[in-house]
Coordinates of C-alpha atoms in Angstrom, one line a residue:
Chain A
M1 CA -70.3 -46.4 -45.4
S2 CA -68.4 -50.0 -44.9
G3 CA -70.6 -51.5 -47.9
C4 CA -69.8 -48.9 -50.0
S5 CA -68.2 -49.3 -53.3
E6 CA -68.7 -46.2 -55.0
L7 CA -67.8 -42.9 -53.6
D8 CA -69.2 -39.6 -55.5
M9 CA -67.8 -36.2 -55.0
G10 CA -71.3 -34.7 -55.1
A11 CA -72.7 -36.9 -52.3
L12 CA -69.8 -35.8 -50.1
L13 CA -70.4 -32.0 -50.7
Y14 CA -74.2 -32.9 -50.1
I15 CA -73.6 -34.6 -46.6
L16 CA -71.6 -31.5 -45.8
S17 CA -74.2 -29.2 -47.2
L18 CA -77.0 -31.0 -45.2
F19 CA -74.7 -30.7 -42.0
D20 CA -74.6 -26.9 -42.7
Y21 CA -78.0 -26.8 -43.2
Y22 CA -78.9 -28.3 -39.8
R23 CA -76.6 -25.8 -38.4
L24 CA -78.3 -23.1 -39.6
K25 CA -81.7 -24.4 -38.5
Q26 CA -80.2 -25.3 -35.3
I27 CA -80.9 -28.9 -35.3
P28 CA -78.2 -30.9 -33.3
C29 CA -76.6 -34.0 -35.6
R30 CA -74.2 -36.4 -34.6
V31 CA -73.1 -39.2 -37.2
R32 CA -72.0 -42.8 -36.4
G33 CA -70.5 -45.5 -38.7
N34 CA -67.7 -46.9 -40.1
V35 CA -65.4 -45.6 -43.2
P36 CA -65.7 -47.8 -46.6
E37 CA -64.2 -51.2 -46.7
D38 CA -62.9 -50.6 -50.3
K39 CA -59.5 -49.3 -51.0
K40 CA -60.5 -46.6 -53.6
C41 CA -63.5 -45.5 -51.5
L42 CA -61.7 -45.2 -48.5
A43 CA -58.6 -43.2 -50.4
L44 CA -60.9 -40.9 -51.9
L45 CA -63.1 -40.3 -48.2
M46 CA -59.8 -39.9 -46.8
S47 CA -57.8 -37.5 -49.2
S48 CA -61.1 -35.6 -50.0
G49 CA -60.7 -33.7 -47.0
F50 CA -64.1 -34.3 -45.6
F51 CA -63.1 -34.9 -41.9
Q52 CA -61.9 -31.6 -41.8
H53 CA -64.7 -30.0 -42.4
V54 CA -66.6 -31.7 -40.0
Y55 CA -65.9 -32.3 -36.3
S56 CA -64.2 -35.7 -36.1
R57 CA -61.9 -37.7 -34.9
M58 CA -60.4 -39.0 -38.1
P59 CA -56.7 -38.0 -38.6
Q60 CA -55.9 -35.7 -41.4
S61 CA -54.4 -38.0 -44.2
A62 CA -51.9 -37.0 -46.6
P63 CA -52.9 -35.0 -49.5
D64 CA -53.6 -36.8 -53.1
R65 CA -52.0 -35.1 -56.0
H66 CA -55.1 -36.3 -58.2
V67 CA -57.6 -34.8 -55.7
F68 CA -58.7 -31.4 -55.0
R69 CA -59.6 -31.4 -51.6
I70 CA -62.5 -29.9 -51.0
A71 CA -63.3 -26.0 -50.5
S72 CA -66.0 -24.3 -48.5
A73 CA -66.6 -20.5 -48.2
A74 CA -70.1 -18.2 -47.9
L75 CA -68.3 -15.5 -49.9
T76 CA -66.8 -15.3 -53.2
H77 CA -62.9 -16.7 -53.1
P78 CA -61.1 -15.8 -56.2
Q79 CA -58.1 -17.7 -55.1
T80 CA -59.8 -21.1 -54.9
A81 CA -61.2 -20.7 -58.2
R82 CA -57.6 -20.1 -59.7
E83 CA -56.1 -22.7 -57.3
I84 CA -58.9 -25.4 -58.9
I85 CA -58.1 -24.0 -62.6
D86 CA -54.1 -24.6 -61.7
F87 CA -54.8 -28.3 -60.3
S88 CA -56.8 -28.9 -63.5
L89 CA -54.0 -27.4 -66.2
K90 CA -51.8 -29.1 -64.4
H91 CA -53.3 -32.8 -64.8
L92 CA -54.6 -31.7 -68.1
N93 CA -51.1 -30.4 -69.5
Q94 CA -52.6 -27.5 -70.6
R95 CA -52.0 -23.9 -70.1
I96 CA -54.1 -21.3 -69.9
S97 CA -56.8 -20.5 -72.5
E98 CA -60.2 -19.0 -73.7
K99 CA -61.7 -22.3 -72.1
S100 CA -60.1 -22.2 -68.4
K101 CA -60.6 -18.8 -68.3
A102 CA -64.6 -19.5 -69.1
I103 CA -64.3 -21.9 -66.6
Y104 CA -62.7 -19.9 -64.3
R105 CA -65.7 -17.2 -64.8
I106 CA -68.5 -20.0 -64.5
L107 CA -66.8 -20.9 -60.8
I108 CA -66.7 -17.3 -59.7
E109 CA -70.4 -16.8 -61.2
M110 CA -71.9 -19.9 -59.0
M111 CA -69.8 -18.8 -55.8
N112 CA -71.7 -15.2 -56.2
N113 CA -74.8 -16.8 -57.1
T114 CA -74.8 -19.2 -53.7
R115 CA -75.4 -16.0 -51.7
E116 CA -78.4 -15.2 -54.1
H117 CA -79.5 -18.2 -53.2
A118 CA -79.5 -18.0 -49.5
F119 CA -82.2 -18.8 -47.6
V120 CA -81.4 -15.3 -45.5
R121 CA -79.4 -12.7 -46.8
Q122 CA -76.4 -12.9 -44.4
T123 CA -73.4 -13.7 -45.0
E124 CA -72.7 -16.7 -42.9
T125 CA -75.7 -18.8 -44.0
S126 CA -75.4 -20.4 -47.5
K127 CA -72.1 -21.8 -48.5
W128 CA -70.8 -23.4 -52.1
H129 CA -68.5 -26.2 -51.5
V130 CA -66.1 -27.4 -54.4
M131 CA -64.0 -30.3 -55.1
A132 CA -62.2 -32.2 -58.3
V133 CA -60.4 -35.6 -58.9
H134 CA -58.2 -36.2 -61.6
D135 CA -59.2 -39.7 -63.3
D136 CA -56.3 -41.0 -64.7
Q137 CA -57.7 -43.3 -66.5
S138 CA -60.0 -41.1 -68.4
G139 CA -57.5 -38.2 -68.1
A140 CA -60.8 -35.9 -67.3
V141 CA -60.6 -33.6 -64.4
R142 CA -64.0 -34.1 -62.8
F143 CA -65.4 -31.0 -60.8
A144 CA -68.3 -31.3 -58.2
F145 CA -69.5 -27.8 -57.1
L146 CA -72.5 -27.7 -54.6
D147 CA -74.7 -24.2 -54.0
G148 CA -75.9 -24.5 -50.7
G149 CA -78.9 -22.4 -50.8
Q150 CA -82.4 -23.1 -51.6
G151 CA -81.3 -24.5 -55.0
V152 CA -82.3 -22.8 -58.4
P153 CA -86.1 -23.5 -59.2
S154 CA -87.1 -22.6 -55.6
T155 CA -85.1 -19.2 -56.5
I156 CA -86.4 -18.8 -59.7
L157 CA -90.3 -19.6 -58.3
K158 CA -90.0 -16.7 -55.5
K159 CA -88.2 -14.1 -57.4
H160 CA -89.9 -14.7 -60.6
R161 CA -93.4 -16.0 -60.0
E162 CA -95.2 -13.8 -62.8
L163 CA -93.1 -14.7 -65.4
V164 CA -92.4 -18.3 -64.7
T165 CA -96.2 -18.8 -64.4
R166 CA -96.3 -16.8 -67.8
W167 CA -93.6 -19.3 -69.4
A168 CA -95.7 -22.4 -68.0
E169 CA -99.0 -21.0 -69.1
P170 CA -99.2 -23.8 -72.0
M171 CA -98.4 -26.7 -69.3
L172 CA -100.9 -25.4 -67.0
T173 CA -103.3 -25.2 -69.7
K174 CA -102.7 -29.0 -70.8
L175 CA -103.8 -30.0 -67.0
P176 CA -107.8 -29.1 -66.0
G177 CA -108.2 -28.3 -62.6
V178 CA -104.3 -27.1 -62.1
R179 CA -103.5 -23.5 -61.2
D180 CA -100.4 -24.0 -59.5
I181 CA -97.3 -24.0 -61.4
S182 CA -95.6 -26.1 -58.6
A183 CA -98.0 -28.6 -58.9
V184 CA -96.8 -29.5 -62.3
R185 CA -95.1 -32.4 -62.6
D186 CA -91.2 -32.3 -63.7
I187 CA -91.3 -28.3 -63.1
D188 CA -88.4 -28.5 -60.8
A189 CA -86.3 -30.1 -64.1
R190 CA -88.0 -28.1 -66.9
L191 CA -87.0 -24.9 -65.0
L192 CA -83.6 -25.8 -64.6
M193 CA -83.0 -26.8 -68.1
S194 CA -84.6 -23.6 -69.1
A195 CA -82.4 -21.8 -66.9
L196 CA -79.6 -23.6 -68.6
Q197 CA -80.7 -22.4 -72.0
G198 CA -81.0 -18.9 -70.7
D199 CA -84.7 -18.4 -71.9
I200 CA -85.8 -17.9 -68.5
L201 CA -83.5 -17.0 -66.2
R202 CA -83.1 -13.0 -66.5
S203 CA -83.2 -10.3 -64.2
K204 CA -86.2 -8.3 -63.2
T205 CA -85.1 -5.6 -65.1
E206 CA -84.2 -7.8 -68.1
K207 CA -80.7 -6.6 -68.5
E208 CA -78.7 -8.8 -71.0
Y209 CA -75.6 -9.0 -68.9
R210 CA -76.8 -11.1 -65.5
G211 CA -78.1 -14.5 -65.4
K212 CA -74.9 -15.9 -67.7
G213 CA -73.5 -18.5 -65.5
M214 CA -76.1 -21.1 -66.5
P215 CA -76.2 -20.4 -69.8
E216 CA -72.5 -20.0 -70.4
I217 CA -71.6 -23.5 -69.1
Y218 CA -74.3 -25.1 -70.8
G219 CA -72.8 -23.5 -74.0
L220 CA -69.5 -24.6 -72.8
A221 CA -71.0 -28.3 -72.8
G222 CA -72.4 -27.9 -76.5
A223 CA -69.0 -26.8 -77.8
G224 CA -67.4 -29.7 -76.1
H225 CA -65.4 -28.1 -73.9
V226 CA -66.8 -29.6 -70.7
G227 CA -68.3 -33.0 -70.6
N228 CA -71.1 -34.9 -68.8
L229 CA -72.6 -31.8 -67.3
R230 CA -75.2 -32.6 -65.0
L231 CA -77.3 -30.4 -62.4
V232 CA -79.5 -31.6 -59.6
S233 CA -81.7 -29.6 -58.2
G234 CA -85.0 -29.3 -56.3
K235 CA -87.0 -31.8 -57.4
G236 CA -85.3 -31.7 -61.1
F237 CA -82.4 -33.5 -62.5
V238 CA -80.8 -32.5 -65.8
D239 CA -77.9 -34.2 -67.6
C240 CA -76.9 -32.2 -70.9
T241 CA -75.2 -34.7 -72.8
K242 CA -78.1 -37.2 -73.0
K243 CA -80.4 -34.0 -73.3
L244 CA -82.6 -35.2 -70.3
A245 CA -84.6 -33.2 -67.9
V246 CA -86.6 -35.7 -65.2
G247 CA -88.3 -34.9 -62.3
L248 CA -87.1 -37.0 -59.0
G249 CA -89.3 -38.4 -56.1
S250 CA -87.4 -36.6 -53.5
T251 CA -86.0 -32.9 -52.9
F252 CA -82.6 -32.3 -53.3
Q253 CA -81.4 -29.4 -51.0
G254 CA -79.1 -26.9 -53.0
T255 CA -77.8 -27.1 -56.5
L256 CA -75.2 -29.3 -57.4
Y257 CA -73.3 -29.0 -60.6
T258 CA -70.8 -32.0 -62.0
W259 CA -69.0 -32.0 -65.1
D260 CA -65.8 -33.1 -66.7
F261 CA -63.2 -30.4 -67.6
L262 CA -61.5 -32.0 -71.0
Chain B
M1 CA -52.0 8.0 -71.7
K2 CA -52.6 5.8 -68.6
T3 CA -52.3 2.2 -68.7
I4 CA -54.0 -0.2 -65.9
H5 CA -52.9 -3.6 -66.3
I6 CA -55.5 -5.6 -64.1
A7 CA -54.2 -8.8 -63.7
R8 CA -50.1 -7.3 -63.0
D9 CA -51.5 -4.2 -60.9
F10 CA -54.9 -5.5 -59.2
S11 CA -55.1 -9.4 -59.4
T12 CA -54.7 -12.5 -61.8
A13 CA -57.8 -13.7 -59.9
P14 CA -60.6 -11.1 -60.4
G15 CA -63.7 -11.9 -57.9
G16 CA -67.4 -11.2 -58.2
R17 CA -69.4 -8.0 -58.1
Y18 CA -69.7 -6.2 -55.1
K19 CA -67.1 -5.9 -52.2
R20 CA -69.4 -7.8 -49.8
D21 CA -69.5 -10.6 -52.0
G22 CA -65.9 -11.3 -51.5
A23 CA -62.3 -10.7 -52.3
N24 CA -60.9 -9.2 -55.9
S25 CA -64.7 -7.4 -56.5
G26 CA -65.3 -5.4 -59.6
E27 CA -66.3 -2.5 -57.2
E28 CA -63.1 -3.2 -55.7
F29 CA -61.6 -2.4 -58.8
R30 CA -63.3 0.2 -59.9
E31 CA -63.3 2.3 -56.8
K32 CA -59.3 1.7 -56.1
F33 CA -58.1 2.4 -60.2
L34 CA -60.8 3.9 -62.4
E35 CA -62.6 6.2 -60.3
P36 CA -60.0 8.3 -58.9
L37 CA -59.2 9.1 -62.7
F38 CA -62.7 10.4 -63.6
E39 CA -62.6 13.0 -60.2
E40 CA -59.8 14.5 -60.7
G41 CA -56.5 15.3 -62.8
D42 CA -56.8 15.6 -66.9
M43 CA -60.1 14.6 -68.1
S44 CA -59.5 14.2 -71.5
E45 CA -56.2 11.8 -71.1
K46 CA -57.1 8.4 -72.3
I47 CA -56.9 5.3 -70.1
R48 CA -55.9 2.0 -72.0
I49 CA -57.2 -1.3 -69.7
V50 CA -54.9 -4.3 -70.3
L51 CA -57.0 -7.4 -70.0
D52 CA -54.7 -10.1 -70.5
G53 CA -53.0 -12.1 -68.1
S54 CA -55.3 -13.1 -65.7
Y55 CA -57.2 -16.4 -65.0
G56 CA -60.7 -14.7 -66.2
Y57 CA -62.9 -12.2 -65.6
A58 CA -66.7 -13.3 -64.4
T59 CA -69.2 -11.2 -66.0
S60 CA -70.7 -9.9 -62.6
F61 CA -67.3 -7.9 -61.9
L62 CA -66.5 -6.6 -65.4
E63 CA -70.2 -5.4 -65.5
E64 CA -69.7 -3.7 -62.1
A65 CA -66.6 -2.3 -62.7
F66 CA -67.2 -0.8 -66.2
G67 CA -71.0 -0.6 -66.4
G68 CA -70.9 0.8 -63.0
L69 CA -68.4 3.3 -63.9
A70 CA -70.6 4.7 -66.7
R71 CA -73.6 4.7 -64.7
K72 CA -71.8 6.9 -62.3
F73 CA -70.0 9.0 -64.8
G74 CA -71.9 8.9 -67.7
V75 CA -71.5 6.3 -70.7
D76 CA -70.1 8.8 -73.2
K77 CA -67.8 9.8 -70.9
V78 CA -66.5 6.6 -70.2
L79 CA -66.3 5.5 -74.1
S80 CA -64.4 8.5 -74.9
R81 CA -61.5 7.8 -72.5
L82 CA -61.2 4.3 -71.7
E83 CA -59.4 1.8 -74.5
F84 CA -59.3 -2.0 -73.7
V85 CA -56.9 -4.7 -74.8
S86 CA -57.9 -8.0 -75.0
K87 CA -55.4 -10.3 -77.2
E88 CA -55.9 -13.6 -75.4
E89 CA -59.7 -13.3 -75.6
P90 CA -60.5 -10.7 -78.5
L91 CA -64.2 -10.8 -78.0
L92 CA -63.9 -9.9 -74.3
R93 CA -63.2 -6.0 -75.5
D94 CA -67.0 -6.0 -77.7
E95 CA -68.2 -7.7 -74.4
V96 CA -67.0 -4.3 -72.1
L97 CA -68.1 -1.7 -74.4
D98 CA -71.9 -3.6 -74.5
Y99 CA -71.8 -3.7 -70.6
I100 CA -70.8 0.3 -70.6
R101 CA -73.4 1.2 -73.2
K102 CA -76.0 -0.9 -71.5
S103 CA -75.0 0.0 -68.5
G104 CA -78.3 2.4 -67.9
G105 CA -75.9 5.5 -67.6
K106 CA -76.7 8.7 -68.6
R107 CA -75.1 9.6 -72.2

């Protein structure tokens, strides 16, 4: 990382998630290299707690009050959700409100959903990772949450293939010779956007109370309570602020959410 | 009337749906605080549930706690005994009542 001039929280969480995946698949993995020379990047890397999550000789650094260190688990951890809300409210000089309660609720649902998206139904396989940074220039608290499971599009396709096929029918009929929805370009991005908007991600029993996590954060973004909401999963990328949903050339393992708490 | 203040009596940081999902689940809350009141004691006693004071409630927590109660003891029985107080999030009361009514529990 010596030449690194910008360090993204999502990138750090993704690296940890990849290590989890290699461990799960019993693929030996060793990383060698240098830390960033850029002071800001180095400071963020050291204060993120990244090296406490991997086997490393790097010493533990002093905490940075602007950084909520990486937290990870396989189970839902309300204590972490509470701490991250406290961190945010302290820096934003706000109190617990309907907005903070909505974000708490979303964090819990995201942690819960990681188990739903697990590769196999065991508690020790898929983990979530979360981190936050207070940007003292913009004043916002930036969040990154990574669900280390199969990814939203893949999970939706596996669990609701018939439903998705019906939903994708208009796209399929426009493409002669295409029978499989996986072949539709940008399908992952469209599935992500659709799940955010709440028009496809309902439980099999169609009960309204389920599948609310993604539509809820989308609703918060729409109401201006969170900013810069972005998702990456499978081959899809969605930027809710720009109302953009694009296909990616490579597959992103898991689901990464990033947003600003305003 | 019995009062259960979730944040004070159970946790200010409620969790997810099931006990196997992690700490402070809706299932745990229901089993510890609600089910005993529907299994023994005065079946006509009203129960006030105070939702204020917590960091928030996941949909899955509320549905499993109260929808799950209705699935076990019946929608009408639960609706007739439970009252909800939510000054901090007024809409939460209606949300919970909706979970009870749509729980799939017998009437």
